[in-house]
XYZ file of C-alpha atoms in Angstrom:
351
model
C -43.886 12.103 66.688
C -47.278 12.838 65.158
C -45.577 14.926 62.476
C -42.194 13.309 61.854
C -41.038 9.701 61.249
C -38.884 9.508 64.366
C -38.623 7.044 67.235
C -38.480 7.496 71.000
C -34.860 6.330 70.981
C -33.859 9.072 68.555
C -35.060 11.686 71.078
C -32.636 10.440 73.742
C -29.868 12.494 72.103
C -31.741 15.750 72.736
C -33.840 15.144 75.866
C -33.161 13.397 79.223
C -35.637 10.574 78.574
C -35.563 6.818 78.107
C -36.611 6.199 74.529
C -38.404 2.888 75.035
C -40.443 4.225 77.964
C -41.383 7.341 76.030
C -42.395 5.173 73.046
C -44.774 3.195 75.270
C -46.161 6.378 76.832
C -46.741 7.849 73.371
C -48.529 4.712 72.195
C -50.732 4.228 75.267
C -51.417 7.801 76.426
C -50.063 10.670 74.308
C -51.257 9.561 70.879
C -54.801 8.803 69.801
C -53.966 5.183 69.013
C -56.131 3.663 71.776
C -59.228 5.419 70.388
C -58.330 5.019 66.697
C -61.544 4.350 64.780
C -59.791 2.279 62.091
C -58.086 -0.093 64.540
C -60.522 -2.989 64.015
C -59.553 -3.455 60.351
C -56.252 -1.558 60.150
C -54.096 -4.642 59.605
C -56.289 -5.688 56.666
C -57.026 -2.352 54.992
C -57.047 1.411 55.410
C -58.845 3.864 53.124
C -58.488 7.645 52.965
C -61.012 8.883 50.347
C -60.167 12.514 51.135
C -56.757 11.965 49.514
C -58.199 10.889 46.164
C -57.079 12.825 43.089
C -57.059 12.574 39.284
C -53.503 11.183 39.135
C -52.696 8.140 41.264
C -49.896 5.595 41.621
C -50.080 1.959 42.678
C -47.171 0.049 44.173
C -46.402 -2.636 46.738
C -44.207 -2.574 49.824
C -43.190 -4.847 52.677
C -44.051 -3.675 56.192
C -43.042 -6.617 58.375
C -41.357 -9.988 57.793
C -41.774 -9.776 54.035
C -45.566 -9.344 54.236
C -46.581 -7.329 51.167
C -49.103 -4.498 51.179
C -50.615 -2.767 48.158
C -50.413 1.020 48.410
C -52.325 3.520 46.291
C -51.070 7.088 46.554
C -51.905 10.543 45.231
C -49.166 11.863 42.954
C -49.893 15.499 43.823
C -48.719 14.944 47.420
C -45.227 13.926 46.170
C -44.763 11.270 48.842
C -45.628 13.620 51.732
C -48.695 14.181 53.898
C -51.888 13.363 52.040
C -50.167 10.786 49.845
C -51.807 7.563 50.973
C -55.199 6.771 49.484
C -55.247 3.098 50.463
C -53.095 0.495 52.207
C -54.339 -3.056 51.672
C -52.795 -6.247 52.997
C -51.599 -8.580 50.255
C -51.512 -8.342 46.476
C -54.358 -10.737 45.642
C -56.522 -9.107 42.976
C -59.906 -10.013 44.501
C -58.958 -8.796 48.004
C -57.664 -5.443 46.780
C -60.665 -4.884 44.498
C -63.162 -5.651 47.292
C -61.582 -2.991 49.507
C -61.276 -0.342 46.793
C -64.940 -0.785 45.884
C -65.692 0.931 49.199
C -64.690 4.166 47.437
C -67.628 5.914 45.800
C -68.249 5.317 42.088
C -67.895 9.043 41.363
C -64.491 9.205 43.065
C -63.274 6.208 41.079
C -64.570 7.535 37.760
C -62.820 10.888 38.301
C -59.372 9.267 38.220
C -57.666 10.212 34.943
C -54.363 8.344 35.220
C -52.691 5.618 37.266
C -48.956 4.912 37.012
C -47.494 1.499 37.812
C -44.795 -1.031 36.998
C -45.263 -4.109 34.780
C -47.302 -6.041 37.374
C -50.221 -7.903 35.767
C -52.161 -8.024 39.040
C -51.958 -4.248 39.493
C -53.052 -3.823 35.877
C -56.166 -5.924 36.517
C -56.944 -3.973 39.710
C -56.732 -0.591 37.972
C -58.809 -1.706 34.973
C -61.579 -2.877 37.314
C -61.609 -0.069 39.886
C -60.690 2.932 37.735
C -62.285 2.098 34.358
C -61.792 5.577 32.878
C -58.194 5.988 34.019
C -55.321 5.897 31.559
C -52.674 3.371 32.594
C -49.092 4.652 32.346
C -46.174 2.278 32.757
C -43.353 3.900 34.675
C -40.569 4.910 32.272
C -37.860 4.024 34.789
C -39.123 0.444 35.019
C -39.028 0.299 31.206
C -35.444 1.574 31.192
C -34.544 -0.843 33.988
C -35.609 -3.778 31.809
C -33.135 -2.637 29.172
C -30.388 -1.969 31.717
C -30.839 -5.468 33.129
C -30.490 -6.929 29.634
C -27.264 -4.971 29.136
C -25.921 -6.249 32.455
C -26.772 -9.799 31.372
C -24.519 -9.285 28.354
C -21.736 -7.909 30.572
C -22.005 -10.778 33.072
C -21.865 -13.331 30.253
C -18.717 -11.701 28.864
C -17.181 -11.650 32.376
C -17.908 -15.356 32.702
C -16.262 -16.051 29.339
C -13.247 -13.908 30.306
C -12.841 -15.821 33.585
C -12.895 -19.133 31.716
C -10.251 -17.818 29.313
C -8.057 -16.628 32.198
C -8.317 -20.002 33.933
C -7.156 -21.624 30.706
C -4.247 -19.160 30.406
C -3.180 -19.954 33.986
C -3.316 -23.693 33.340
C -1.300 -23.273 30.125
C 1.244 -21.156 32.009
C 1.650 -23.832 34.708
C 1.965 -26.570 32.074
C 4.694 -24.666 30.194
C 6.683 -24.141 33.411
C 6.538 -27.851 34.218
C 7.561 -28.783 30.672
C 10.546 -26.397 30.717
C 11.619 -27.703 34.117
C 11.507 -31.277 32.850
C 13.555 -30.299 29.789
C 16.268 -28.633 31.937
C 16.546 -31.707 34.162
C 17.277 -33.872 31.111
C 20.295 -31.812 29.985
C 21.831 -29.589 32.676
C 25.041 -29.046 30.640
C 23.323 -27.090 27.872
C 23.751 -23.383 28.766
C 22.398 -22.006 25.510
C 19.233 -19.941 25.139
C 17.576 -17.364 27.371
C 17.659 -17.391 31.146
C 15.298 -20.139 32.356
C 12.014 -19.249 34.033
C 11.654 -19.834 37.757
C 9.819 -22.998 38.670
C 7.217 -21.062 40.676
C 6.966 -17.987 38.443
C 3.515 -16.417 38.968
C 1.086 -15.896 36.115
C 0.739 -12.196 35.275
C -2.510 -11.240 33.530
C -2.518 -8.588 30.826
C -2.681 -5.005 32.109
C -4.433 -2.374 30.014
C -3.344 1.247 29.736
C -5.488 2.332 32.703
C -4.034 -0.409 34.929
C -7.061 -2.722 34.801
C -6.937 -6.356 33.853
C -9.587 -7.508 31.380
C -11.797 -8.910 34.147
C -11.346 -5.764 36.262
C -12.286 -3.674 33.230
C -15.549 -5.569 32.836
C -16.321 -5.557 36.560
C -15.526 -1.877 37.125
C -17.599 -0.802 34.128
C -20.871 -1.734 35.814
C -21.651 1.753 37.108
C -20.614 3.720 34.029
C -22.834 1.523 31.838
C -25.832 2.595 33.942
C -25.235 6.313 33.358
C -25.285 8.629 30.377
C -21.953 9.214 28.634
C -22.468 12.950 29.272
C -21.920 12.303 32.990
C -18.763 10.199 32.708
C -15.553 11.353 34.374
C -12.246 11.277 32.460
C -11.268 7.925 33.972
C -14.685 6.495 33.112
C -14.347 7.720 29.524
C -10.993 5.927 29.265
C -12.461 2.764 30.760
C -15.459 2.922 28.399
C -13.187 3.388 25.359
C -11.100 0.360 26.337
C -14.233 -1.674 27.036
C -15.889 -0.858 23.721
C -12.673 -1.395 21.730
C -12.113 -4.805 23.269
C -15.766 -5.889 23.401
C -17.806 -4.353 20.535
C -20.879 -6.248 21.762
C -20.867 -4.134 24.929
C -20.851 -1.002 22.781
C -23.935 -2.267 20.927
C -25.733 -3.166 24.174
C -24.902 0.210 25.737
C -26.010 2.022 22.583
C -29.415 0.329 22.654
C -29.891 1.132 26.335
C -28.814 4.739 25.877
C -31.008 5.285 22.804
C -34.080 4.028 24.717
C -33.216 6.413 27.556
C -32.972 9.282 25.061
C -36.462 8.559 23.687
C -37.945 9.267 27.124
C -35.590 12.179 27.839
C -36.611 14.105 24.711
C -38.689 17.004 26.055
C -40.029 17.826 22.595
C -41.330 14.314 21.939
C -45.039 13.595 21.585
C -46.750 10.239 21.840
C -46.716 9.847 18.032
C -43.085 10.908 17.536
C -42.003 8.671 20.415
C -43.829 5.761 18.763
C -41.773 6.319 15.588
C -38.548 6.437 17.614
C -39.551 3.244 19.392
C -40.092 1.448 16.076
C -36.582 2.384 14.965
C -35.324 1.068 18.295
C -37.122 -2.243 17.669
C -35.269 -2.539 14.344
C -31.904 -2.004 16.054
C -32.737 -4.728 18.572
C -33.689 -7.072 15.736
C -30.352 -6.399 14.023
C -28.467 -7.120 17.263
C -30.380 -10.399 17.750
C -29.624 -10.930 21.438
C -32.047 -13.025 23.512
C -32.098 -10.652 26.498
C -32.791 -7.578 24.359
C -35.316 -9.464 22.216
C -37.250 -10.257 25.401
C -37.201 -6.590 26.443
C -38.332 -5.512 22.979
C -41.220 -8.003 23.001
C -42.270 -6.932 26.512
C -42.375 -3.252 25.537
C -44.141 -4.014 22.249
C -46.928 -5.941 24.005
C -47.741 -2.934 26.200
C -46.516 -0.206 23.894
C -49.548 2.064 24.235
C -49.259 2.122 28.029
C -45.515 2.784 27.751
C -46.164 5.687 25.372
C -48.835 7.148 27.680
C -45.873 8.652 29.540
C -45.749 11.362 26.873
C -49.306 12.542 27.675
C -48.724 13.822 31.233
C -44.997 12.945 31.622
C -45.954 11.028 34.761
C -43.709 8.480 36.455
C -44.030 6.312 39.544
C -41.453 8.473 41.342
C -43.893 9.708 44.003
C -44.856 6.126 44.886
C -41.201 5.080 45.005
C -40.467 8.104 47.219
C -43.248 7.119 49.622
C -42.012 3.523 49.589
C -38.470 4.675 50.408
C -39.743 6.794 53.328
C -41.695 3.854 54.725
C -38.613 1.621 54.495
C -36.434 4.271 56.160
C -38.960 4.652 58.988
C -39.106 0.866 59.388
C -35.291 0.769 59.542
C -35.290 3.352 62.361
C -37.600 1.076 64.328
C -35.230 -1.835 63.601
C -38.148 -3.846 62.314
C -41.897 -3.648 62.833
C -43.271 -5.703 65.722
C -46.623 -3.960 66.258
C -47.959 -3.658 62.695
C -51.183 -1.992 63.805
C -49.363 0.833 65.612
C -46.962 1.218 62.692
C -49.926 1.640 60.331
C -51.419 4.186 62.730
C -48.245 6.247 62.567
C -48.109 5.945 58.780
C -51.668 7.253 58.596
C -50.695 10.294 60.686
C -47.554 11.003 58.684
C -48.597 10.281 55.108
C -52.410 10.114 55.060
C-alpha cells in the first residue's frame, strides 16, 4: 500500500483478511503515518522541493466534499512518483503564494515553463512565484473553448428543431379534428380519398439513415468532437446529412477543426502558428456567431501564452493525469473521511 493506490478492501480478494481491520492496522502501525513529520500542517500545505524541475504544471483538484486544493506538479514525472511539488489547501492567491515562497529563490528562478488552464488566479500565482517562467496555456483547454461554442450552436439548433416539431404535431392534431368535423357534417359524401383515422399518430420525417431530424442533431454530438479522419462509415453518413440540412453546423465544425489543425501541425513554429491563428480570427469574424466571437476574443487576449505551446510543445496532460489518478484513488476509498491520512498516502505514491 506504500507503492500502489489500493485499499485494504481490495486485498480481501487475494488474502484471507478483513479489509477495514487491515486498513486501520496499516494506518496505526504498519505505515509511518503516526510519526509523519508533515502531519502538523498537512491539511493546509505540503511541499516537496526535491521534486522541483524546469517544467511545471499547476492545476486544482477536489479531495473531499468539494474542498479544492491547488497542486503543482513536475511534468517530467508524467503523473507518477515524484510528480507532486506542492499541495495547498484552497485557491486563494495570497494563501498559495505564502506557501510557495517557502521554496528557495534559486529553485523558483530555475523554472523555465509552467502550463495551466485559463484561470486568472493561477496566472497571478505563477507570475509572482516563478517570475522567469514562460506561461503556456494548455492547448486542449483552448480547443475545449471552441468545442463548447460549437456545442452551443448545436444545442440551439436542437431547441429550434424541437419547437418546430411541436408545431408540426399541433398542426397535425388540428387537421385531424377539422377533417373529423367535416365528415360529421356530410356522411353521405363518399368522394375523395380514404379518410384519416381520428387518432392517427404523427410520424416525424425519417432521413436515409433512419434518424429523425432531432435524433440526427442529438446523435451527432460525439462525431462533432472528433476529427473527420476518425469517423466510421455511419458517422460520415450522419455528418453529411447534418451538414446538408444545417450548413451552420458545417461552419461551426470547420472552425473547430481548423483550430485543432493549427495545434496538430508538427512543422508549425510560433510565428507560423500566429499567422494561421490570424486567418482563423478572420473566419470567425465572417461567421459572426456570439459564442465563437467570445472564444476568439478570449484567445486573442492571451494569444502569446497560447502560442507558447509551440516552443516546448507542452500541455497540461501530466497534471490532468495526476488529477485523474487522485480521483480514481478517492473513488476506491468511496470518499475521503480522513483527509490527513489521504494526503499522507498521496505523498508516498506521487511525491
